[in-house]
mmCIF file of C-alpha atoms and ligand atoms in Angstrom:
data_model
loop_
_atom_site.group_PDB
_atom_site.id
_atom_site.type_symbol
_atom_site.label_atom_id
_atom_site.label_comp_id
_atom_site.label_asym_id
_atom_site.label_seq_id
_atom_site.Cartn_x
_atom_site.Cartn_y
_atom_site.Cartn_z
ATOM 1 C CA UNK A 23 0.000 0.000 0.000
ATOM 2 C CA UNK A 24 1.224 3.482 -0.792
ATOM 3 C CA UNK A 25 2.349 5.389 2.281
ATOM 4 C CA UNK A 26 1.717 8.863 3.643
ATOM 5 C CA UNK A 27 4.914 10.630 4.722
ATOM 6 C CA UNK A 28 4.571 12.804 7.829
ATOM 7 C CA UNK A 29 7.552 15.130 8.126
ATOM 8 C CA UNK A 30 7.906 16.291 11.723
ATOM 9 C CA UNK A 31 5.544 13.459 12.654
ATOM 10 C CA UNK A 32 7.073 12.994 16.121
ATOM 11 C CA UNK A 33 5.991 16.500 17.102
ATOM 12 C CA UNK A 34 2.830 17.730 18.786
ATOM 13 C CA UNK A 35 0.456 18.017 15.821
ATOM 14 C CA UNK A 36 2.189 15.385 13.683
ATOM 15 C CA UNK A 37 1.859 12.651 16.316
ATOM 16 C CA UNK A 38 -1.883 13.289 16.724
ATOM 17 C CA UNK A 39 -2.286 13.251 12.946
ATOM 18 C CA UNK A 40 -0.362 9.966 12.740
ATOM 19 C CA UNK A 41 -2.922 8.464 15.125
ATOM 20 C CA UNK A 42 -5.882 9.697 13.065
ATOM 21 C CA UNK A 43 -4.360 8.472 9.779
ATOM 22 C CA UNK A 44 -3.507 5.034 11.176
ATOM 23 C CA UNK A 45 -7.000 4.751 12.668
ATOM 24 C CA UNK A 46 -8.365 5.546 9.197
ATOM 25 C CA UNK A 47 -6.376 2.618 7.765
ATOM 26 C CA UNK A 48 -3.527 4.638 6.246
ATOM 27 C CA UNK A 49 0.058 3.425 6.158
ATOM 28 C CA UNK A 50 2.249 6.072 7.773
ATOM 29 C CA UNK A 51 5.978 6.753 7.619
ATOM 30 C CA UNK A 52 7.481 9.513 9.769
ATOM 31 C CA UNK A 53 10.607 11.582 9.113
ATOM 32 C CA UNK A 54 11.823 13.710 11.992
ATOM 33 C CA UNK A 55 15.237 14.965 13.102
ATOM 34 C CA UNK A 56 14.007 14.917 16.740
ATOM 35 C CA UNK A 57 15.191 18.512 17.215
ATOM 36 C CA UNK A 58 11.968 19.225 19.113
ATOM 37 C CA UNK A 59 10.608 15.776 19.917
ATOM 38 C CA UNK A 60 11.474 12.373 21.269
ATOM 39 C CA UNK A 61 11.366 9.074 19.462
ATOM 40 C CA UNK A 62 9.453 7.467 22.351
ATOM 41 C CA UNK A 63 6.371 9.047 20.786
ATOM 42 C CA UNK A 64 6.471 6.191 18.263
ATOM 43 C CA UNK A 65 5.912 3.704 21.122
ATOM 44 C CA UNK A 66 3.017 5.775 22.356
ATOM 45 C CA UNK A 67 1.441 6.048 18.876
ATOM 46 C CA UNK A 68 1.693 2.255 18.755
ATOM 47 C CA UNK A 69 0.056 1.964 22.197
ATOM 48 C CA UNK A 70 -2.889 4.060 21.009
ATOM 49 C CA UNK A 71 -3.368 2.573 17.537
ATOM 50 C CA UNK A 72 -1.884 -0.924 17.774
ATOM 51 C CA UNK A 73 0.285 -0.072 14.771
ATOM 52 C CA UNK A 74 3.851 1.170 14.700
ATOM 53 C CA UNK A 75 4.713 3.769 12.090
ATOM 54 C CA UNK A 76 8.166 3.541 10.486
ATOM 55 C CA UNK A 77 10.521 6.306 11.629
ATOM 56 C CA UNK A 78 13.395 7.892 9.745
ATOM 57 C CA UNK A 79 15.508 10.048 12.036
ATOM 58 C CA UNK A 80 16.414 12.455 9.248
ATOM 59 C CA UNK A 81 17.111 16.107 8.780
ATOM 60 C CA UNK A 82 15.074 17.041 5.723
ATOM 61 C CA UNK A 83 17.433 19.876 4.848
ATOM 62 C CA UNK A 84 19.813 17.119 3.847
ATOM 63 C CA UNK A 85 18.775 16.292 0.305
ATOM 64 C CA UNK A 86 20.348 12.823 0.426
ATOM 65 C CA UNK A 87 18.415 11.861 3.548
ATOM 66 C CA UNK A 88 15.232 13.128 1.976
ATOM 67 C CA UNK A 89 15.834 11.162 -1.249
ATOM 68 C CA UNK A 90 16.522 7.997 0.739
ATOM 69 C CA UNK A 91 13.052 8.090 2.296
ATOM 70 C CA UNK A 92 11.417 8.390 -1.120
ATOM 71 C CA UNK A 93 13.732 5.747 -2.637
ATOM 72 C CA UNK A 94 12.833 3.226 0.046
ATOM 73 C CA UNK A 95 9.077 3.857 0.226
ATOM 74 C CA UNK A 96 6.173 4.223 -2.163
ATOM 75 C CA UNK A 97 4.950 7.620 -0.931
ATOM 76 C CA UNK A 98 1.687 8.874 -2.424
ATOM 77 C CA UNK A 99 1.336 12.035 -0.305
ATOM 78 C CA UNK A 100 3.199 14.169 2.210
ATOM 79 C CA UNK A 101 1.931 16.039 5.247
ATOM 80 C CA UNK A 102 4.640 18.554 5.989
ATOM 81 C CA UNK A 103 4.828 19.499 9.675
ATOM 82 C CA UNK A 104 8.622 19.697 10.001
ATOM 83 C CA UNK A 105 9.929 23.103 10.952
ATOM 84 C CA UNK A 106 10.958 25.335 13.804
ATOM 85 C CA UNK A 107 8.056 27.193 15.390
ATOM 86 C CA UNK A 108 9.184 29.437 18.248
ATOM 87 C CA UNK A 109 8.225 32.983 17.332
ATOM 88 C CA UNK A 110 10.598 34.704 19.786
ATOM 89 C CA UNK A 111 13.562 32.543 18.795
ATOM 90 C CA UNK A 112 12.891 33.325 15.131
ATOM 91 C CA UNK A 113 13.347 37.033 15.895
ATOM 92 C CA UNK A 114 16.689 36.342 17.602
ATOM 93 C CA UNK A 115 17.924 33.764 15.047
ATOM 94 C CA UNK A 116 16.194 34.528 11.740
ATOM 95 C CA UNK A 117 18.740 32.700 9.573
ATOM 96 C CA UNK A 118 18.306 29.505 11.574
ATOM 97 C CA UNK A 119 14.560 29.713 10.849
ATOM 98 C CA UNK A 120 14.832 30.610 7.168
ATOM 99 C CA UNK A 121 17.487 27.913 6.640
ATOM 100 C CA UNK A 122 15.577 25.135 8.375
ATOM 101 C CA UNK A 123 12.012 25.857 7.336
ATOM 102 C CA UNK A 124 12.745 26.820 3.729
ATOM 103 C CA UNK A 125 15.529 24.344 2.921
ATOM 104 C CA UNK A 126 13.646 21.363 4.317
ATOM 105 C CA UNK A 127 10.626 22.317 2.197
ATOM 106 C CA UNK A 128 12.749 22.733 -0.931
ATOM 107 C CA UNK A 129 14.421 19.343 -0.616
ATOM 108 C CA UNK A 130 11.083 17.765 0.153
ATOM 109 C CA UNK A 131 9.424 19.275 -2.928
ATOM 110 C CA UNK A 132 12.384 18.274 -5.110
ATOM 111 C CA UNK A 133 12.202 14.681 -3.892
ATOM 112 C CA UNK A 134 8.451 14.679 -4.440
ATOM 113 C CA UNK A 135 8.974 15.841 -8.044
ATOM 114 C CA UNK A 136 11.652 13.284 -8.808
ATOM 115 C CA UNK A 137 9.507 10.480 -7.356
ATOM 116 C CA UNK A 138 6.223 11.601 -8.936
ATOM 117 C CA UNK A 139 4.616 12.200 -5.567
ATOM 118 C CA UNK A 140 1.988 14.821 -6.307
ATOM 119 C CA UNK A 141 0.120 15.586 -3.097
ATOM 120 C CA UNK A 142 1.192 17.799 -0.216
ATOM 121 C CA UNK A 143 -0.589 19.148 2.844
ATOM 122 C CA UNK A 144 1.344 21.924 4.566
ATOM 123 C CA UNK A 145 1.219 23.173 8.173
ATOM 124 C CA UNK A 146 0.757 26.863 7.657
ATOM 125 C CA UNK A 147 -0.510 29.269 10.258
ATOM 126 C CA UNK A 148 -3.024 32.036 10.810
ATOM 127 C CA UNK A 149 0.050 34.195 11.338
ATOM 128 C CA UNK A 150 0.242 34.623 7.515
ATOM 129 C CA UNK A 151 -2.647 37.101 7.829
ATOM 130 C CA UNK A 152 -0.282 39.480 9.588
ATOM 131 C CA UNK A 153 -1.411 42.108 12.032
ATOM 132 C CA UNK A 154 -3.590 44.441 9.993
ATOM 133 C CA UNK A 155 -6.575 42.240 9.217
ATOM 134 C CA UNK A 156 -10.118 42.213 10.499
ATOM 135 C CA UNK A 157 -11.659 39.329 12.454
ATOM 136 C CA UNK A 158 -12.928 36.789 11.606
ATOM 137 C CA UNK A 159 -10.223 35.915 9.059
ATOM 138 C CA UNK A 160 -11.384 34.395 5.793
ATOM 139 C CA UNK A 161 -8.895 32.811 3.400
ATOM 140 C CA UNK A 162 -9.348 35.647 0.921
ATOM 141 C CA UNK A 163 -7.963 38.150 3.466
ATOM 142 C CA UNK A 164 -4.672 39.680 2.465
ATOM 143 C CA UNK A 165 -1.579 37.794 3.628
ATOM 144 C CA UNK A 166 1.882 39.151 4.472
ATOM 145 C CA UNK A 167 2.743 41.893 6.930
ATOM 146 C CA UNK A 168 3.991 39.133 9.250
ATOM 147 C CA UNK A 169 5.437 40.346 12.521
ATOM 148 C CA UNK A 170 8.351 37.870 12.793
ATOM 149 C CA UNK A 171 10.621 35.614 10.669
ATOM 150 C CA UNK A 172 8.689 32.478 11.691
ATOM 151 C CA UNK A 173 5.541 33.940 10.158
ATOM 152 C CA UNK A 174 7.429 34.940 7.018
ATOM 153 C CA UNK A 175 8.685 31.369 6.567
ATOM 154 C CA UNK A 176 5.038 30.232 6.507
ATOM 155 C CA UNK A 177 4.157 32.979 4.040
ATOM 156 C CA UNK A 178 7.111 32.070 1.796
ATOM 157 C CA UNK A 179 6.491 28.323 1.926
ATOM 158 C CA UNK A 180 2.856 28.817 0.946
ATOM 159 C CA UNK A 181 4.158 30.780 -2.071
ATOM 160 C CA UNK A 182 6.784 28.130 -2.936
ATOM 161 C CA UNK A 183 4.164 25.384 -2.824
ATOM 162 C CA UNK A 184 1.697 27.405 -4.868
ATOM 163 C CA UNK A 185 4.296 28.126 -7.583
ATOM 164 C CA UNK A 186 5.415 24.474 -7.665
ATOM 165 C CA UNK A 187 1.829 23.341 -8.171
ATOM 166 C CA UNK A 188 1.234 26.006 -10.833
ATOM 167 C CA UNK A 189 4.213 24.676 -12.787
ATOM 168 C CA UNK A 190 3.102 21.055 -12.328
ATOM 169 C CA UNK A 191 -0.611 20.736 -12.989
ATOM 170 C CA UNK A 192 -0.630 17.099 -11.882
ATOM 171 C CA UNK A 193 0.057 18.267 -8.309
ATOM 172 C CA UNK A 194 -2.327 19.156 -5.507
ATOM 173 C CA UNK A 195 -1.641 21.071 -2.304
ATOM 174 C CA UNK A 196 -3.543 22.294 0.715
ATOM 175 C CA UNK A 197 -1.995 24.956 2.922
ATOM 176 C CA UNK A 198 -3.725 24.583 6.271
ATOM 177 C CA UNK A 199 -3.757 27.785 8.297
ATOM 178 C CA UNK A 200 -4.011 26.718 11.922
ATOM 179 C CA UNK A 201 -5.362 29.012 14.605
ATOM 180 C CA UNK A 202 -4.448 28.073 18.230
ATOM 181 C CA UNK A 203 -4.051 24.305 18.715
ATOM 182 C CA UNK A 204 -4.282 23.136 22.328
ATOM 183 C CA UNK A 205 -5.364 19.945 24.122
ATOM 184 C CA UNK A 206 -3.992 16.448 23.831
ATOM 185 C CA UNK A 207 -5.071 12.951 22.900
ATOM 186 C CA UNK A 208 -7.761 11.667 25.274
ATOM 187 C CA UNK A 209 -5.576 8.633 26.108
ATOM 188 C CA UNK A 210 -3.237 11.064 27.877
ATOM 189 C CA UNK A 211 -0.290 9.441 26.062
ATOM 190 C CA UNK A 212 0.633 12.172 23.578
ATOM 191 C CA UNK A 213 0.531 15.951 23.816
ATOM 192 C CA UNK A 214 2.646 19.082 23.698
ATOM 193 C CA UNK A 215 5.812 19.168 25.794
ATOM 194 C CA UNK A 216 7.632 22.454 25.191
ATOM 195 C CA UNK A 217 11.208 22.741 26.367
ATOM 196 C CA UNK A 218 11.987 25.637 28.714
ATOM 197 C CA UNK A 219 9.460 28.239 29.779
ATOM 198 C CA UNK A 220 6.340 27.929 27.623
ATOM 199 C CA UNK A 221 5.354 30.934 25.524
ATOM 200 C CA UNK A 222 1.873 29.716 24.783
ATOM 201 C CA UNK A 223 -1.068 29.983 27.112
ATOM 202 C CA UNK A 224 -2.198 26.379 27.665
ATOM 203 C CA UNK A 225 1.216 24.803 28.370
ATOM 204 C CA UNK A 226 1.868 27.668 30.782
ATOM 205 C CA UNK A 227 -1.455 27.038 32.529
ATOM 206 C CA UNK A 228 -0.822 23.298 32.901
ATOM 207 C CA UNK A 229 2.678 23.942 34.264
ATOM 208 C CA UNK A 230 1.262 26.356 36.846
ATOM 209 C CA UNK A 231 -1.402 23.799 37.779
ATOM 210 C CA UNK A 232 1.225 21.112 38.293
ATOM 211 C CA UNK A 233 3.392 23.383 40.440
ATOM 212 C CA UNK A 234 6.256 23.836 37.961
ATOM 213 C CA UNK A 235 5.467 27.563 37.764
ATOM 214 C CA UNK A 236 4.185 29.873 40.395
ATOM 215 C CA UNK A 237 1.314 31.654 38.698
ATOM 216 C CA UNK A 238 0.006 32.650 35.290
ATOM 217 C CA UNK A 239 0.689 36.155 34.016
ATOM 218 C CA UNK A 240 -2.294 37.331 32.012
ATOM 219 C CA UNK A 241 -0.857 39.714 29.456
ATOM 220 C CA UNK A 242 -3.209 42.675 29.430
ATOM 221 C CA UNK A 243 -6.715 43.210 30.790
ATOM 222 C CA UNK A 244 -7.391 46.452 28.955
ATOM 223 C CA UNK A 245 -7.977 45.163 25.422
ATOM 224 C CA UNK A 246 -11.125 46.049 23.557
ATOM 225 C CA UNK A 247 -12.647 42.604 24.220
ATOM 226 C CA UNK A 248 -15.607 41.557 26.418
ATOM 227 C CA UNK A 249 -13.464 41.075 29.561
ATOM 228 C CA UNK A 250 -10.371 43.029 28.535
ATOM 229 C CA UNK A 251 -8.135 39.968 27.997
ATOM 230 C CA UNK A 252 -6.918 38.716 24.608
ATOM 231 C CA UNK A 253 -9.249 36.590 22.485
ATOM 232 C CA UNK A 254 -8.069 33.602 20.385
ATOM 233 C CA UNK A 255 -9.539 30.719 18.399
ATOM 234 C CA UNK A 256 -8.437 27.652 20.396
ATOM 235 C CA UNK A 257 -8.819 24.375 18.545
ATOM 236 C CA UNK A 258 -8.455 20.872 19.974
ATOM 237 C CA UNK A 259 -5.417 19.148 18.468
ATOM 238 C CA UNK A 260 -7.464 16.003 17.724
ATOM 239 C CA UNK A 261 -9.960 18.071 15.708
ATOM 240 C CA UNK A 262 -6.989 19.651 13.956
ATOM 241 C CA UNK A 263 -5.525 16.200 13.208
ATOM 242 C CA UNK A 264 -8.847 15.097 11.733
ATOM 243 C CA UNK A 265 -8.734 18.212 9.553
ATOM 244 C CA UNK A 266 -5.515 16.855 8.011
ATOM 245 C CA UNK A 267 -7.169 13.585 7.092
ATOM 246 C CA UNK A 268 -10.039 15.524 5.482
ATOM 247 C CA UNK A 269 -7.561 17.754 3.613
ATOM 248 C CA UNK A 270 -5.633 14.701 2.418
ATOM 249 C CA UNK A 271 -8.804 13.063 1.101
ATOM 250 C CA UNK A 272 -9.697 16.305 -0.661
ATOM 251 C CA UNK A 273 -6.235 16.735 -2.208
ATOM 252 C CA UNK A 274 -6.274 13.135 -3.446
ATOM 253 C CA UNK A 275 -9.309 14.023 -5.557
ATOM 254 C CA UNK A 276 -8.520 17.584 -6.702
ATOM 255 C CA UNK A 277 -5.609 19.319 -8.433
ATOM 256 C CA UNK A 278 -4.271 22.806 -7.658
ATOM 257 C CA UNK A 279 -3.634 24.656 -4.401
ATOM 258 C CA UNK A 280 -6.115 25.617 -1.710
ATOM 259 C CA UNK A 281 -5.469 27.591 1.456
ATOM 260 C CA UNK A 282 -7.846 26.616 4.255
ATOM 261 C CA UNK A 283 -8.312 27.863 7.825
ATOM 262 C CA UNK A 284 -8.483 25.287 10.595
ATOM 263 C CA UNK A 285 -10.173 26.987 13.497
ATOM 264 C CA UNK A 286 -13.467 26.778 15.363
ATOM 265 C CA UNK A 287 -14.713 30.253 14.500
ATOM 266 C CA UNK A 288 -15.252 30.949 18.215
ATOM 267 C CA UNK A 289 -13.032 33.309 20.148
ATOM 268 C CA UNK A 290 -12.333 32.738 23.844
ATOM 269 C CA UNK A 291 -10.563 35.188 26.132
ATOM 270 C CA UNK A 292 -7.677 34.299 28.434
ATOM 271 C CA UNK A 293 -10.067 34.518 31.384
ATOM 272 C CA UNK A 294 -12.546 32.208 29.607
ATOM 273 C CA UNK A 295 -9.747 29.644 29.270
ATOM 274 C CA UNK A 296 -8.638 30.002 32.897
ATOM 275 C CA UNK A 297 -12.227 29.656 34.147
ATOM 276 C CA UNK A 298 -12.922 26.645 31.900
ATOM 277 C CA UNK A 299 -9.672 25.024 33.048
ATOM 278 C CA UNK A 300 -10.581 25.502 36.707
ATOM 279 C CA UNK A 301 -14.096 24.214 36.218
ATOM 280 C CA UNK A 302 -13.133 21.208 34.087
ATOM 281 C CA UNK A 303 -10.403 20.056 36.451
ATOM 282 C CA UNK A 304 -11.669 21.323 39.828
ATOM 283 C CA UNK A 305 -8.633 23.529 40.279
ATOM 284 C CA UNK A 306 -8.039 27.127 41.259
ATOM 285 C CA UNK A 307 -5.267 28.500 39.118
ATOM 286 C CA UNK A 308 -3.298 31.431 40.585
ATOM 287 C CA UNK A 309 -2.940 34.315 38.144
ATOM 288 C CA UNK A 310 -2.048 37.999 38.059
ATOM 289 C CA UNK A 311 -2.704 40.635 35.452
ATOM 290 C CA UNK A 312 0.489 41.813 33.786
ATOM 291 C CA UNK A 313 1.177 44.361 31.071
ATOM 292 C CA UNK A 314 0.384 43.539 27.464
ATOM 293 C CA UNK A 315 2.857 41.280 25.636
ATOM 294 C CA UNK A 316 4.547 43.080 22.775
ATOM 295 C CA UNK A 317 3.154 42.163 19.361
ATOM 296 C CA UNK A 318 -0.119 40.673 20.705
ATOM 297 C CA UNK A 319 -3.404 41.507 19.051
ATOM 298 C CA UNK A 320 -6.666 41.922 20.964
ATOM 299 C CA UNK A 321 -8.646 39.391 18.991
ATOM 300 C CA UNK A 322 -7.774 36.742 16.385
ATOM 301 C CA UNK A 323 -10.185 34.078 15.164
ATOM 302 C CA UNK A 324 -11.151 32.212 12.025
ATOM 303 C CA UNK A 325 -14.025 32.093 9.677
ATOM 304 C CA UNK A 326 -13.987 28.270 9.327
ATOM 305 C CA UNK A 327 -16.649 28.049 6.567
ATOM 306 C CA UNK A 328 -14.332 27.065 3.729
ATOM 307 C CA UNK A 329 -13.075 23.993 5.612
ATOM 308 C CA UNK A 330 -16.644 22.830 6.040
ATOM 309 C CA UNK A 331 -17.644 23.541 2.454
ATOM 310 C CA UNK A 332 -14.564 21.975 0.817
ATOM 311 C CA UNK A 333 -13.494 19.308 3.279
ATOM 312 C CA UNK A 334 -16.750 18.572 5.109
ATOM 313 C CA UNK A 335 -14.753 19.161 8.301
ATOM 314 C CA UNK A 336 -15.586 21.181 11.370
ATOM 315 C CA UNK A 337 -14.180 21.264 14.876
ATOM 316 C CA UNK A 338 -16.288 19.308 17.336
ATOM 317 C CA UNK A 339 -14.561 19.353 20.702
ATOM 318 C CA UNK A 340 -15.332 21.967 23.344
ATOM 319 C CA UNK A 341 -13.123 24.244 25.395
ATOM 320 C CA UNK A 342 -13.820 21.974 28.377
ATOM 321 C CA UNK A 343 -12.528 18.966 26.367
ATOM 322 C CA UNK A 344 -9.395 20.950 25.534
ATOM 323 C CA UNK A 345 -8.837 21.820 29.209
ATOM 324 C CA UNK A 346 -9.477 18.296 30.506
ATOM 325 C CA UNK A 347 -7.230 16.664 27.902
ATOM 326 C CA UNK A 348 -4.401 19.180 28.369
ATOM 327 C CA UNK A 349 -4.438 18.536 32.104
ATOM 328 C CA UNK A 350 -4.592 14.730 31.726
ATOM 329 C CA UNK A 351 -1.462 14.949 29.528
ATOM 330 C CA UNK A 352 0.361 17.171 32.023
ATOM 331 C CA UNK A 353 -0.415 14.666 34.779
ATOM 332 C CA UNK A 354 0.960 11.851 32.579
ATOM 333 C CA UNK A 355 4.148 13.877 32.013
ATOM 334 C CA UNK A 356 4.549 14.494 35.729
ATOM 335 C CA UNK A 357 4.020 10.817 36.578
ATOM 336 C CA UNK A 358 6.446 9.636 33.911
ATOM 337 C CA UNK A 359 9.091 12.088 35.175
ATOM 338 C CA UNK A 360 8.609 10.748 38.688
ATOM 339 C CA UNK A 361 9.015 7.187 37.400
ATOM 340 C CA UNK A 362 12.210 8.175 35.588
ATOM 341 C CA UNK A 363 13.649 9.658 38.777
ATOM 342 C CA UNK A 364 12.919 13.248 37.784
ATOM 343 C CA UNK A 365 14.814 13.021 34.482
HETATM 344 P P1 NAD B 12 6.645 20.519 16.904
HETATM 345 O O1 NAD B 12 7.903 21.260 17.116
HETATM 346 O O2 NAD B 12 6.076 19.732 18.026
HETATM 347 O O3 NAD B 12 6.804 19.523 15.638
HETATM 348 C C1 NAD B 12 7.659 19.829 14.556
HETATM 349 C C2 NAD B 12 8.575 18.632 14.345
HETATM 350 O O4 NAD B 12 9.450 18.900 13.243
HETATM 351 C C3 NAD B 12 9.464 18.330 15.570
HETATM 352 O O5 NAD B 12 9.266 16.982 15.958
HETATM 353 C C4 NAD B 12 10.891 18.585 15.064
HETATM 354 O O6 NAD B 12 11.804 17.701 15.655
HETATM 355 C C5 NAD B 12 10.731 18.376 13.562
HETATM 356 N N1 NAD B 12 11.699 19.088 12.703
HETATM 357 C C6 NAD B 12 12.069 20.390 12.741
HETATM 358 N N2 NAD B 12 12.969 20.655 11.765
HETATM 359 C C7 NAD B 12 13.154 19.490 11.087
HETATM 360 C C8 NAD B 12 13.969 19.106 9.974
HETATM 361 N N3 NAD B 12 14.794 19.971 9.353
HETATM 362 N N4 NAD B 12 13.924 17.835 9.545
HETATM 363 C C9 NAD B 12 13.128 16.917 10.157
HETATM 364 N N5 NAD B 12 12.339 17.220 11.211
HETATM 365 C C10 NAD B 12 12.355 18.491 11.661
HETATM 366 O O7 NAD B 12 5.565 21.544 16.350
HETATM 367 P P2 NAD B 12 3.988 21.390 16.173
HETATM 368 O O8 NAD B 12 3.334 22.245 17.182
HETATM 369 O O9 NAD B 12 3.624 19.967 16.069
HETATM 370 O O10 NAD B 12 3.819 22.105 14.775
HETATM 371 C C11 NAD B 12 3.849 21.387 13.561
HETATM 372 C C12 NAD B 12 3.832 22.380 12.420
HETATM 373 O O11 NAD B 12 2.680 23.196 12.532
HETATM 374 C C13 NAD B 12 5.035 23.335 12.410
HETATM 375 O O12 NAD B 12 5.422 23.556 11.061
HETATM 376 C C14 NAD B 12 4.470 24.601 13.011
HETATM 377 O O13 NAD B 12 5.139 25.746 12.558
HETATM 378 C C15 NAD B 12 3.041 24.559 12.509
HETATM 379 N N6 NAD B 12 2.117 25.326 13.356
HETATM 380 C C16 NAD B 12 2.037 25.036 14.691
HETATM 381 C C17 NAD B 12 1.196 25.779 15.503
HETATM 382 C C18 NAD B 12 1.108 25.498 16.994
HETATM 383 O O14 NAD B 12 0.570 26.334 17.728
HETATM 384 N N7 NAD B 12 1.595 24.382 17.501
HETATM 385 C C19 NAD B 12 0.409 26.803 14.955
HETATM 386 C C20 NAD B 12 0.501 27.050 13.588
HETATM 387 C C21 NAD B 12 1.361 26.301 12.796
HETATM 388 N N1 UDP B 13 -1.157 34.704 27.235
HETATM 389 C C1 UDP B 13 -1.116 35.105 28.557
HETATM 390 N N2 UDP B 13 -0.152 34.571 29.370
HETATM 391 C C2 UDP B 13 0.764 33.662 28.928
HETATM 392 C C3 UDP B 13 0.699 33.248 27.573
HETATM 393 C C4 UDP B 13 -0.268 33.809 26.762
HETATM 394 O O1 UDP B 13 -1.915 35.923 28.982
HETATM 395 O O2 UDP B 13 1.621 33.226 29.707
HETATM 396 C C5 UDP B 13 -2.206 35.259 26.352
HETATM 397 C C6 UDP B 13 -1.679 36.003 25.149
HETATM 398 O O3 UDP B 13 -1.457 37.366 25.485
HETATM 399 C C7 UDP B 13 -2.810 35.808 24.136
HETATM 400 C C8 UDP B 13 -3.363 34.422 24.477
HETATM 401 O O4 UDP B 13 -2.942 34.164 25.832
HETATM 402 O O5 UDP B 13 -3.848 36.747 24.336
HETATM 403 C C9 UDP B 13 -2.824 33.312 23.581
HETATM 404 O O6 UDP B 13 -1.407 33.374 23.562
HETATM 405 P P1 UDP B 13 -0.547 32.257 22.815
HETATM 406 O O7 UDP B 13 0.893 32.669 22.944
HETATM 407 O O8 UDP B 13 -0.936 30.915 23.317
HETATM 408 O O9 UDP B 13 -1.035 32.348 21.298
HETATM 409 P P2 UDP B 13 -0.847 33.537 20.224
HETATM 410 O O10 UDP B 13 -0.765 34.841 20.961
HETATM 411 O O11 UDP B 13 0.386 33.209 19.490
HETATM 412 O O12 UDP B 13 -2.065 33.469 19.375
#
C-alpha cells in the first residue's frame, strides 16, 4: 500500500495526525530529526493505535536523507509538519529559521517531483494574515505583513508550494492555516511538551497547575474585548488532526492549491480559558494581570466556513474537552518524570 509521509511526525500536531491516519487505515511513515521531539512518541502512537509507524531520524534539509526516504518507500502524499516554530527565537535567530524551514521544504518538494509524488498538505498558520486584518479571518484576506521571521517562513512556503503546483498541474496542495491548537489525545499518552518556559497559554497554565510555575501572568486586561483579555480561536489538536485527514482526502481528488483555515470560528478570552480550566479540572489556578505582551493583538479568530464547504470538516470538541485533555497529559508527564527519577 502506498504510504503517507509525515515530516515532523514525532511533534505535537504530527503525532496526533499519525494516530488519526492510522485509525483511518492509512500506512504512515514519519521523518523527523528529533530537534523538538522524542522518538518514544512512536511507542506511544503504537500503544494508542496498535500499529507502529516507520521512523526515519532524518534532517530534511539534507537532500540525500530526503531522497533515501522516497527511494525506500512508495509515498503517495506528504503532510509537511517539520519546521521550527518558536516565534521569539525566530526574531533572535532569523537565519536559523529561514534555513531550516525553507531548505527542508525545498528538498522535500524536489524529492516529491523526482519520485512523482503529487500531493502535499502543509502546516501553515493564521500568522500569515499578519497584524492588519479584520476578524474573523477568511482565506481571501490579504496575507503578508507578518510580525516575525517564523511567520514569514510560513508565508514564503505557501508561495513556494503554490508556484510548484502552478508549474506542475498534476500536483495538488492544501496549505492549512491553523489558529491556536491546544489539548492532547484523550488517552493522555501524547501531547505538547515544550522545552523551557512555555510561551503559549495552555502549556503555561498546565505547568502552573502542576506546580512547575508559580502563577500565570495574564498579558493585558485592557484590550477592547468583552473582559479586557486577549481573544483567540483555540482548537483541539485532535480536531486539527482530523482536519488533516479531510484535507488529504480532498487533495487526493482535486488538483491545484487551496489555502484553508483550521479553526473553530469561536473566540475565547484568556479569562474564559482560565475559568474553563478551573471548572473542568476542579482547580483554582493562581494568576495575576500583567502588562500587554509586545506584538499581541486583541482578537484573532477564524471564519472556518471554507473547511466545512470543501473538506466537510468542522471542529467538534469543546473548550472543556481541551482543558481536561491538556491537564490529563500534564499529569501523565509528571508521573512519567517521577518514574524516571525526575529526568
Ligand atoms: P513541533 O515542534 O512539536 O513539531 C515539529 C517537528 O518537526 C518536531 O518533531 C521537530 O523535531 C521536527 N523538525 C524540525 N525541523 C526538522 C527538519 N529539518 N527535519 C526533520 N524534522 C524536523 O511543532 P507542532 O506544534 O507539532 O507544529 C507542527 C507544524 O505546525 C510546524 O510547522 C508549526 O510551525 C506549525 N504550526 C504550529 C502551531 C502550533 O501552535 N503548535 C500553529 C501554527 C502552525
Ligand atoms: N497569554 C497570557 N499569558 C501567557 C501566555 C499567553 O496571557 O503566559 C495570552 C496572550 O497574550 C494571548 C493568548 O494568551 O492573548 C494566547 O497566547 P498564545 O501565545 O498561546 O497564542 P498567540 O498569541 O500566538 O495566538
